[in-house]
PDB file of C-alpha atoms in Angstrom:
ATOM      1  CA  MET A  13      -7.686  11.774   5.948  1.00 96.00           C
ATOM      2  CA  ILE A  14      -7.544   8.226   7.286  1.00 98.00           C
ATOM      3  CA  LEU A  15      -4.994   5.895   5.704  1.00 98.00           C
ATOM      4  CA  PHE A  16      -4.966   2.112   5.633  1.00 98.00           C
ATOM      5  CA  LEU A  17      -1.764   1.201   3.814  1.00 98.00           C
ATOM      6  CA  THR A  18      -1.928  -2.535   3.404  1.00 98.00           C
ATOM      7  CA  SER A  19       0.147  -5.292   1.900  1.00 97.00           C
ATOM      8  CA  SER A  20      -3.003  -7.176   0.841  1.00 97.00           C
ATOM      9  CA  PRO A  21      -6.408  -6.276   2.351  1.00 97.00           C
ATOM     10  CA  THR A  22      -8.190  -9.349   0.961  1.00 97.00           C
ATOM     11  CA  GLY A  23      -5.954 -12.114   2.300  1.00 95.00           C
ATOM     12  CA  PRO A  24      -2.476 -13.445   1.586  1.00 95.00           C
ATOM     13  CA  LEU A  25      -1.407 -13.747  -2.024  1.00 93.00           C
ATOM     14  CA  ASP A  26       0.342 -17.027  -1.248  1.00 93.00           C
ATOM     15  CA  GLY A  27      -2.959 -18.606  -0.156  1.00 92.00           C
ATOM     16  CA  SER A  28      -1.628 -19.520   3.290  1.00 92.00           C
ATOM     17  CA  TYR A  29      -5.117 -18.932   4.737  1.00 92.00           C
ATOM     18  CA  HIS A  30      -8.536 -18.349   3.197  1.00 93.00           C
ATOM     19  CA  VAL A  31     -10.387 -15.043   3.348  1.00 95.00           C
ATOM     20  CA  ASP A  32     -13.895 -14.153   2.169  1.00 94.00           C
ATOM     21  CA  GLY A  33     -14.161 -10.416   1.632  1.00 96.00           C
ATOM     22  CA  LEU A  34     -11.716  -8.191   3.492  1.00 98.00           C
ATOM     23  CA  ASP A  35      -9.144  -9.791   5.760  1.00 97.00           C
ATOM     24  CA  PRO A  36     -10.225  -9.180   9.394  1.00 97.00           C
ATOM     25  CA  LYS A  37      -6.735 -10.037  10.643  1.00 96.00           C
ATOM     26  CA  ASN A  38      -5.106  -7.491  12.965  1.00 98.00           C
ATOM     27  CA  ASN A  39      -8.389  -5.586  13.353  1.00 98.00           C
ATOM     28  CA  LEU A  40      -8.436  -4.266   9.787  1.00 98.00           C
ATOM     29  CA  THR A  41     -12.195  -4.512   9.298  1.00 98.00           C
ATOM     30  CA  GLU A  42     -12.892  -3.378  12.860  1.00 98.00           C
ATOM     31  CA  ASN A  43     -10.750  -0.263  12.431  1.00 98.00           C
ATOM     32  CA  LEU A  44     -12.187   0.462   9.004  1.00 98.00           C
ATOM     33  CA  ARG A  45     -15.768   0.367  10.298  1.00 97.00           C
ATOM     34  CA  LYS A  46     -14.990   3.239  12.681  1.00 97.00           C
ATOM     35  CA  TYR A  47     -14.696   5.600   9.727  1.00 97.00           C
ATOM     36  CA  TRP A  48     -16.885   4.003   7.060  1.00 98.00           C
ATOM     37  CA  LYS A  49     -19.922   5.988   5.932  1.00 97.00           C
ATOM     38  CA  GLU A  50     -23.257   4.447   5.089  1.00 97.00           C
ATOM     39  CA  ASP A  51     -23.674   4.118   1.300  1.00 98.00           C
ATOM     40  CA  ALA A  52     -20.051   5.079   0.757  1.00 98.00           C
ATOM     41  CA  ARG A  53     -18.999   6.294  -2.677  1.00 98.00           C
ATOM     42  CA  CYS A  54     -15.826   4.410  -3.590  1.00 98.00           C
ATOM     43  CA  LEU A  55     -13.145   4.831  -6.228  1.00 98.00           C
ATOM     44  CA  ILE A  56     -10.219   2.609  -7.188  1.00 98.00           C
ATOM     45  CA  ILE A  57      -7.263   4.067  -9.083  1.00 98.00           C
ATOM     46  CA  THR A  58      -5.375   1.447 -11.034  1.00 97.00           C
ATOM     47  CA  ALA A  59      -1.697   0.615 -11.317  1.00 97.00           C
ATOM     48  CA  ALA A  60      -2.152  -0.435 -14.966  1.00 96.00           C
ATOM     49  CA  PRO A  61      -3.953   2.357 -16.841  1.00 97.00           C
ATOM     50  CA  ASP A  62      -4.187   0.370 -20.091  1.00 97.00           C
ATOM     51  CA  GLY A  63      -5.166  -3.000 -18.614  1.00 96.00           C
ATOM     52  CA  PHE A  64      -8.863  -2.399 -19.122  1.00 97.00           C
ATOM     53  CA  GLU A  65     -10.203  -5.946 -18.793  1.00 97.00           C
ATOM     54  CA  ARG A  66      -8.151  -6.679 -15.685  1.00 96.00           C
ATOM     55  CA  ASN A  67      -9.090  -3.312 -14.187  1.00 97.00           C
ATOM     56  CA  ASP A  68     -12.792  -4.074 -14.605  1.00 97.00           C
ATOM     57  CA  GLU A  69     -12.288  -7.445 -12.913  1.00 97.00           C
ATOM     58  CA  MET A  70     -10.333  -5.821 -10.083  1.00 97.00           C
ATOM     59  CA  THR A  71     -13.060  -3.241  -9.491  1.00 97.00           C
ATOM     60  CA  ALA A  72     -15.738  -5.917  -9.317  1.00 97.00           C
ATOM     61  CA  PHE A  73     -13.567  -8.015  -6.998  1.00 97.00           C
ATOM     62  CA  PHE A  74     -13.046  -5.265  -4.425  1.00 98.00           C
ATOM     63  CA  HIS A  75     -16.665  -4.149  -4.632  1.00 98.00           C
ATOM     64  CA  GLN A  76     -17.743  -7.704  -3.862  1.00 97.00           C
ATOM     65  CA  ALA A  77     -15.166  -8.018  -1.054  1.00 98.00           C
ATOM     66  CA  LEU A  78     -16.594  -4.945   0.667  1.00 98.00           C
ATOM     67  CA  GLU A  79     -20.148  -6.237   0.414  1.00 96.00           C
ATOM     68  CA  GLN A  80     -19.101  -9.674   1.692  1.00 97.00           C
ATOM     69  CA  SER A  81     -17.633  -7.990   4.754  1.00 97.00           C
ATOM     70  CA  GLY A  82     -20.770  -5.928   5.379  1.00 97.00           C
ATOM     71  CA  PHE A  83     -19.566  -2.505   4.204  1.00 98.00           C
ATOM     72  CA  SER A  84     -22.289  -0.361   2.668  1.00 97.00           C
ATOM     73  CA  VAL A  85     -21.394   0.857  -0.843  1.00 98.00           C
ATOM     74  CA  SER A  86     -23.585   2.996  -3.102  1.00 98.00           C
ATOM     75  CA  GLN A  87     -21.059   3.414  -5.908  1.00 97.00           C
ATOM     76  CA  PHE A  88     -17.727   1.874  -6.905  1.00 98.00           C
ATOM     77  CA  ASP A  89     -15.924   3.614  -9.760  1.00 98.00           C
ATOM     78  CA  LEU A  90     -12.645   2.996 -11.559  1.00 98.00           C
ATOM     79  CA  TRP A  91     -10.028   5.431 -12.794  1.00 98.00           C
ATOM     80  CA  ASP A  92      -7.784   4.086 -15.534  1.00 97.00           C
ATOM     81  CA  GLY A  93      -6.693   5.191 -18.996  1.00 96.00           C
ATOM     82  CA  ARG A  94     -10.321   5.498 -20.117  1.00 97.00           C
ATOM     83  CA  THR A  95     -11.229   8.077 -17.475  1.00 97.00           C
ATOM     84  CA  ALA A  96     -11.873  11.558 -18.841  1.00 95.00           C
ATOM     85  CA  ASP A  97     -12.493  13.481 -15.613  1.00 96.00           C
ATOM     86  CA  THR A  98      -9.629  13.112 -13.128  1.00 96.00           C
ATOM     87  CA  SER A  99     -10.161  16.530 -11.586  1.00 97.00           C
ATOM     88  CA  ARG A 100      -9.675  17.390  -7.936  1.00 97.00           C
ATOM     89  CA  GLU A 101     -13.378  18.146  -7.613  1.00 98.00           C
ATOM     90  CA  LYS A 102     -14.321  14.723  -8.926  1.00 98.00           C
ATOM     91  CA  LEU A 103     -11.757  12.984  -6.698  1.00 98.00           C
ATOM     92  CA  HIS A 104     -13.002  14.730  -3.560  1.00 98.00           C
ATOM     93  CA  SER A 105     -16.599  13.706  -4.267  1.00 98.00           C
ATOM     94  CA  TYR A 106     -15.764  10.157  -3.086  1.00 98.00           C
ATOM     95  CA  ASP A 107     -15.734   8.860   0.471  1.00 98.00           C
ATOM     96  CA  VAL A 108     -13.150   6.115  -0.070  1.00 98.00           C
ATOM     97  CA  ILE A 109     -10.217   5.959  -2.476  1.00 98.00           C
ATOM     98  CA  PHE A 110      -8.449   2.664  -3.171  1.00 98.00           C
ATOM     99  CA  LEU A 111      -4.947   2.796  -4.644  1.00 98.00           C
ATOM    100  CA  GLY A 112      -4.604  -0.449  -6.572  1.00 98.00           C
ATOM    101  CA  GLY A 113      -1.788  -2.961  -6.639  1.00 97.00           C
ATOM    102  CA  GLY A 114       0.585  -3.741  -9.480  1.00 97.00           C
ATOM    103  CA  HIS A 115       3.878  -2.472 -10.895  1.00 98.00           C
ATOM    104  CA  VAL A 116       5.097   0.477  -8.839  1.00 98.00           C
ATOM    105  CA  PRO A 117       6.782   2.568 -11.590  1.00 98.00           C
ATOM    106  CA  THR A 118       3.831   2.087 -13.967  1.00 98.00           C
ATOM    107  CA  GLN A 119       1.360   3.225 -11.341  1.00 98.00           C
ATOM    108  CA  ASN A 120       3.643   6.072 -10.312  1.00 98.00           C
ATOM    109  CA  ALA A 121       3.742   7.352 -13.898  1.00 98.00           C
ATOM    110  CA  PHE A 122      -0.061   7.205 -14.112  1.00 98.00           C
ATOM    111  CA  PHE A 123      -0.427   9.066 -10.814  1.00 98.00           C
ATOM    112  CA  SER A 124       1.920  11.724 -12.157  1.00 98.00           C
ATOM    113  CA  ARG A 125      -0.023  11.961 -15.417  1.00 97.00           C
ATOM    114  CA  ILE A 126      -3.305  12.653 -13.618  1.00 98.00           C
ATOM    115  CA  HIS A 127      -1.608  14.993 -11.090  1.00 98.00           C
ATOM    116  CA  LEU A 128      -2.804  12.860  -8.180  1.00 98.00           C
ATOM    117  CA  ARG A 129      -0.118  14.068  -5.749  1.00 98.00           C
ATOM    118  CA  GLU A 130      -1.559  17.564  -5.947  1.00 98.00           C
ATOM    119  CA  SER A 131      -5.260  16.733  -6.182  1.00 98.00           C
ATOM    120  CA  ILE A 132      -5.433  14.224  -3.325  1.00 98.00           C
ATOM    121  CA  GLN A 133      -4.100  16.689  -0.756  1.00 96.00           C
ATOM    122  CA  GLY A 134      -6.826  17.708   1.678  1.00 96.00           C
ATOM    123  CA  PHE A 135      -9.008  14.709   0.864  1.00 97.00           C
ATOM    124  CA  ASP A 136     -11.407  14.247   3.786  1.00 96.00           C
ATOM    125  CA  GLY A 137     -12.069  10.524   3.617  1.00 98.00           C
ATOM    126  CA  ILE A 138     -10.488   7.077   3.684  1.00 98.00           C
ATOM    127  CA  VAL A 139      -7.549   6.052   1.508  1.00 98.00           C
ATOM    128  CA  ILE A 140      -6.798   2.328   1.253  1.00 98.00           C
ATOM    129  CA  GLY A 141      -3.482   1.375  -0.286  1.00 98.00           C
ATOM    130  CA  ILE A 142      -2.996  -2.057  -1.820  1.00 98.00           C
ATOM    131  CA  SER A 143       0.619  -3.188  -2.275  1.00 98.00           C
ATOM    132  CA  ALA A 144       1.974  -0.834  -4.993  1.00 98.00           C
ATOM    133  CA  GLY A 145      -0.653   1.726  -3.987  1.00 98.00           C
ATOM    134  CA  SER A 146       0.712   1.703  -0.442  1.00 98.00           C
ATOM    135  CA  MET A 147       4.255   2.095  -1.759  1.00 98.00           C
ATOM    136  CA  ASN A 148       3.299   5.019  -3.989  1.00 98.00           C
ATOM    137  CA  SER A 149       1.586   6.767  -1.064  1.00 98.00           C
ATOM    138  CA  ALA A 150       4.960   7.869   0.282  1.00 98.00           C
ATOM    139  CA  ASP A 151       6.506  11.268  -0.343  1.00 97.00           C
ATOM    140  CA  VAL A 152       9.620   9.556  -1.683  1.00 97.00           C
ATOM    141  CA  VAL A 153       8.882   6.050  -2.993  1.00 98.00           C
ATOM    142  CA  TYR A 154      11.405   3.228  -2.882  1.00 98.00           C
ATOM    143  CA  ALA A 155      10.565   1.283  -6.034  1.00 98.00           C
ATOM    144  CA  GLN A 156      12.153  -2.017  -5.052  1.00 98.00           C
ATOM    145  CA  PRO A 157      13.218  -3.782  -8.284  1.00 98.00           C
ATOM    146  CA  GLU A 158      10.613  -6.376  -9.219  1.00 97.00           C
ATOM    147  CA  LEU A 159      10.808  -7.404 -12.874  1.00 97.00           C
ATOM    148  CA  PRO A 160      13.742  -9.177 -14.557  1.00 97.00           C
ATOM    149  CA  GLY A 161      16.366  -6.673 -15.626  1.00 97.00           C
ATOM    150  CA  GLU A 162      15.309  -3.888 -13.244  1.00 98.00           C
ATOM    151  CA  ALA A 163      17.985  -4.648 -10.625  1.00 97.00           C
ATOM    152  CA  VAL A 164      20.802  -4.276 -13.160  1.00 97.00           C
ATOM    153  CA  ALA A 165      19.356  -1.624 -15.499  1.00 97.00           C
ATOM    154  CA  ALA A 166      21.359   1.597 -15.317  1.00 93.00           C
ATOM    155  CA  GLY A 167      18.268   3.644 -16.135  1.00 94.00           C
ATOM    156  CA  TYR A 168      15.944   2.070 -13.570  1.00 97.00           C
ATOM    157  CA  GLN A 169      14.901   4.688 -10.995  1.00 97.00           C
ATOM    158  CA  ARG A 170      14.686   3.205  -7.500  1.00 97.00           C
ATOM    159  CA  TYR A 171      13.420   6.432  -5.926  1.00 97.00           C
ATOM    160  CA  LEU A 172      10.334   8.176  -7.257  1.00 98.00           C
ATOM    161  CA  THR A 173       8.089  11.071  -6.243  1.00 98.00           C
ATOM    162  CA  GLY A 174       4.956   9.686  -4.596  1.00 98.00           C
ATOM    163  CA  LEU A 175       1.678  11.081  -3.264  1.00 98.00           C
ATOM    164  CA  ASN A 176       3.104  12.489  -0.012  1.00 97.00           C
ATOM    165  CA  LEU A 177       0.363  10.961   2.140  1.00 98.00           C
ATOM    166  CA  THR A 178       3.074   9.572   4.435  1.00 97.00           C
ATOM    167  CA  LYS A 179       6.838   9.753   4.795  1.00 96.00           C
ATOM    168  CA  THR A 180       6.950   5.972   5.310  1.00 97.00           C
ATOM    169  CA  MET A 181       8.375   3.812   2.528  1.00 98.00           C
ATOM    170  CA  ILE A 182       6.536   0.473   2.553  1.00 98.00           C
ATOM    171  CA  LEU A 183       7.628  -2.901   1.190  1.00 98.00           C
ATOM    172  CA  PRO A 184       4.732  -5.407   0.977  1.00 98.00           C
ATOM    173  CA  HIS A 185       4.338  -9.206   0.735  1.00 98.00           C
ATOM    174  CA  TYR A 186       7.398  -9.891   2.886  1.00 98.00           C
ATOM    175  CA  GLN A 187       6.435 -13.499   3.655  1.00 97.00           C
ATOM    176  CA  MET A 188       6.355 -14.215  -0.081  1.00 97.00           C
ATOM    177  CA  VAL A 189       9.376 -12.340  -1.413  1.00 97.00           C
ATOM    178  CA  LYS A 190      11.965 -12.286   1.380  1.00 97.00           C
ATOM    179  CA  TYR A 191      13.938 -15.174  -0.139  1.00 97.00           C
ATOM    180  CA  ASN A 192      13.402 -14.207  -3.778  1.00 98.00           C
ATOM    181  CA  TYR A 193      16.206 -13.802  -6.301  1.00 98.00           C
ATOM    182  CA  LEU A 194      16.215 -11.177  -9.056  1.00 98.00           C
ATOM    183  CA  ASP A 195      18.813 -10.854 -11.807  1.00 98.00           C
ATOM    184  CA  GLY A 196      21.019 -13.380 -10.024  1.00 97.00           C
ATOM    185  CA  MET A 197      20.927 -11.506  -6.707  1.00 98.00           C
ATOM    186  CA  ARG A 198      19.061 -11.976  -3.452  1.00 98.00           C
ATOM    187  CA  LEU A 199      16.239  -9.419  -3.495  1.00 98.00           C
ATOM    188  CA  PHE A 200      16.699  -8.287   0.091  1.00 98.00           C
ATOM    189  CA  ASP A 201      20.233  -9.227   1.117  1.00 97.00           C
ATOM    190  CA  ASP A 202      21.961  -8.098  -2.078  1.00 98.00           C
ATOM    191  CA  ILE A 203      19.650  -5.346  -3.348  1.00 98.00           C
ATOM    192  CA  THR A 204      17.322  -3.809  -0.774  1.00 98.00           C
ATOM    193  CA  TYR A 205      19.723  -3.876   2.169  1.00 98.00           C
ATOM    194  CA  GLY A 206      22.271  -1.965   0.109  1.00 96.00           C
ATOM    195  CA  ASP A 207      19.649   0.630  -0.793  1.00 97.00           C
ATOM    196  CA  SER A 208      18.707   1.165   2.861  1.00 96.00           C
ATOM    197  CA  PHE A 209      21.744   3.152   4.034  1.00 96.00           C
ATOM    198  CA  GLY A 210      20.482   6.454   5.404  1.00 94.00           C
ATOM    199  CA  LYS A 211      16.885   5.363   4.834  1.00 95.00           C
ATOM    200  CA  THR A 212      14.168   3.338   6.556  1.00 96.00           C
ATOM    201  CA  PHE A 213      11.786   0.869   4.927  1.00 97.00           C
ATOM    202  CA  LEU A 214       8.685  -0.516   6.670  1.00 98.00           C
ATOM    203  CA  VAL A 215       8.336  -4.185   5.703  1.00 98.00           C
ATOM    204  CA  LEU A 216       4.875  -5.769   5.881  1.00 98.00           C
ATOM    205  CA  PRO A 217       3.737  -9.360   5.392  1.00 98.00           C
ATOM    206  CA  ASP A 218       0.246  -9.853   4.004  1.00 98.00           C
ATOM    207  CA  GLY A 219      -2.291  -9.254   6.768  1.00 97.00           C
ATOM    208  CA  SER A 220      -0.374  -6.340   8.320  1.00 98.00           C
ATOM    209  CA  TYR A 221      -0.830  -2.649   7.585  1.00 98.00           C
ATOM    210  CA  LEU A 222       0.074   0.917   8.481  1.00 98.00           C
ATOM    211  CA  MET A 223      -2.813   3.043   9.738  1.00 98.00           C
ATOM    212  CA  SER A 224      -2.670   6.837   9.850  1.00 97.00           C
ATOM    213  CA  GLU A 225      -5.270   8.931  11.625  1.00 94.00           C
ATOM    214  CA  ASP A 226      -4.648  12.549  10.642  1.00 86.00           C
ATOM    215  CA  GLY A 227      -0.915  11.911  10.583  1.00 87.00           C
ATOM    216  CA  ARG A 228      -0.695   9.709  13.702  1.00 94.00           C
ATOM    217  CA  GLU A 229       0.732   6.448  12.408  1.00 96.00           C
ATOM    218  CA  SER A 230       0.455   2.977  13.891  1.00 97.00           C
ATOM    219  CA  VAL A 231       1.460  -0.471  12.673  1.00 97.00           C
ATOM    220  CA  TRP A 232      -0.967  -3.374  13.026  1.00 98.00           C
ATOM    221  CA  GLY A 233       0.374  -6.913  12.898  1.00 97.00           C
ATOM    222  CA  GLU A 234       3.770  -8.408  12.208  1.00 97.00           C
ATOM    223  CA  ALA A 235       6.131  -5.773  10.839  1.00 97.00           C
ATOM    224  CA  TYR A 236       9.802  -5.043  10.352  1.00 97.00           C
ATOM    225  CA  GLN A 237      12.078  -2.113   9.565  1.00 96.00           C
ATOM    226  CA  ILE A 238      15.143  -2.158   7.367  1.00 97.00           C
ATOM    227  CA  THR A 239      17.654   0.611   7.873  1.00 96.00           C
ATOM    228  CA  ASP A 240      21.397   0.780   7.221  1.00 96.00           C
ATOM    229  CA  ALA A 241      21.354  -2.840   5.964  1.00 96.00           C
ATOM    230  CA  LYS A 242      19.879  -4.187   9.205  1.00 96.00           C
ATOM    231  CA  LEU A 243      16.489  -5.808   9.796  1.00 96.00           C
ATOM    232  CA  TYR A 244      14.512  -5.042  12.963  1.00 95.00           C
ATOM    233  CA  LYS A 245      11.250  -6.544  14.134  1.00 95.00           C
ATOM    234  CA  ILE A 246       9.031  -3.744  15.418  1.00 96.00           C
ATOM    235  CA  CYS A 247       5.605  -5.349  15.880  1.00 96.00           C
ATOM    236  CA  SER A 248       4.110  -8.828  16.250  1.00 96.00           C
ATOM    237  CA  GLU A 249       0.982 -10.555  15.019  1.00 96.00           C
ATOM    238  CA  ASN A 250      -2.208  -9.409  16.821  1.00 96.00           C
ATOM    239  CA  GLU A 251      -0.410  -6.368  18.210  1.00 96.00           C
ATOM    240  CA  SER A 252      -0.436  -2.686  17.308  1.00 95.00           C
ATOM    241  CA  CYS A 253       2.439  -0.282  17.788  1.00 94.00           C
ATOM    242  CA  CYS A 254       2.803   3.469  17.503  1.00 92.00           C
ATOM    243  CA  TYR A 255       5.072   3.881  14.495  1.00 91.00           C
ATOM    244  CA  GLU A 256       8.132   6.080  14.376  1.00 77.00           C
ATOM    245  CA  ARG A 257      10.848   5.779  11.769  1.00 63.00           C
ATOM    246  CA  LYS A 258      13.612   4.902  14.190  1.00 54.00           C
ATOM    247  CA  VAL A 259      14.955   1.675  15.628  1.00 53.00           C
ATOM    248  CA  HIS A 260      16.866   0.380  18.610  1.00 49.00           C
ATOM    249  CA  ALA A 261      19.772  -2.036  18.465  1.00 46.00           C
ATOM    250  CA  ALA A 262      17.965  -4.494  20.720  1.00 44.00           C
ATOM    251  CA  TRP A 263      15.373  -5.075  17.998  1.00 52.00           C
ATOM    252  CA  GLN A 264      17.846  -6.273  15.374  1.00 56.00           C
ATOM    253  CA  ILE A 265      17.330  -9.828  14.130  1.00 52.00           C
TER     254      ILE A 265
END
């Protein structure tokens, strides 16, 4: 299995630069071509199983993005709440699986409902995570509070069981959300830093990603780690770094 766990594979959500198709930044398209099959059979699994109209638009968008970037696609299917066959056999018939973006707990519940953690094990193809999909790829998922009320809700679960494709807990869109407030608190300084004691989060701006080649993980582009309420820069733009979930004091910023 080859993983590309991205923040946003089709360009920055804040529109800071324009992208047609897939974002070639930090060698994403170049690395993806190494493993892409001719006439690839693709599947996208949604984060919103009941958002049918939006899911159809999302599927068409990513299909078009692949073709714009010169990737050969013979089929591009969607799994959402309308899908009858979510069997392991059906899943493993694809060459590429996209894990869509959206609300992490909602997607996590859908993944659990279709038993994706179990069925995706042993998949011999490419998995591309998009934002929430990258977050839910972890064994243990840190579901950073996102919607109003989640940061203060006693019943909100910040740690969920993910797909176990990686042990790395990813936080995407850092350039957009690092100064955000939620429920009267600073998202990172007051919420996420406090949740990081004894844990490590990989923090990715749009345009950066974690790549895993049969378990060998590397970070491509600007990236940070948060652990024990400290932020460390671990990789820079246009660089790649072998990724290990540990930090050195000299990296703290």
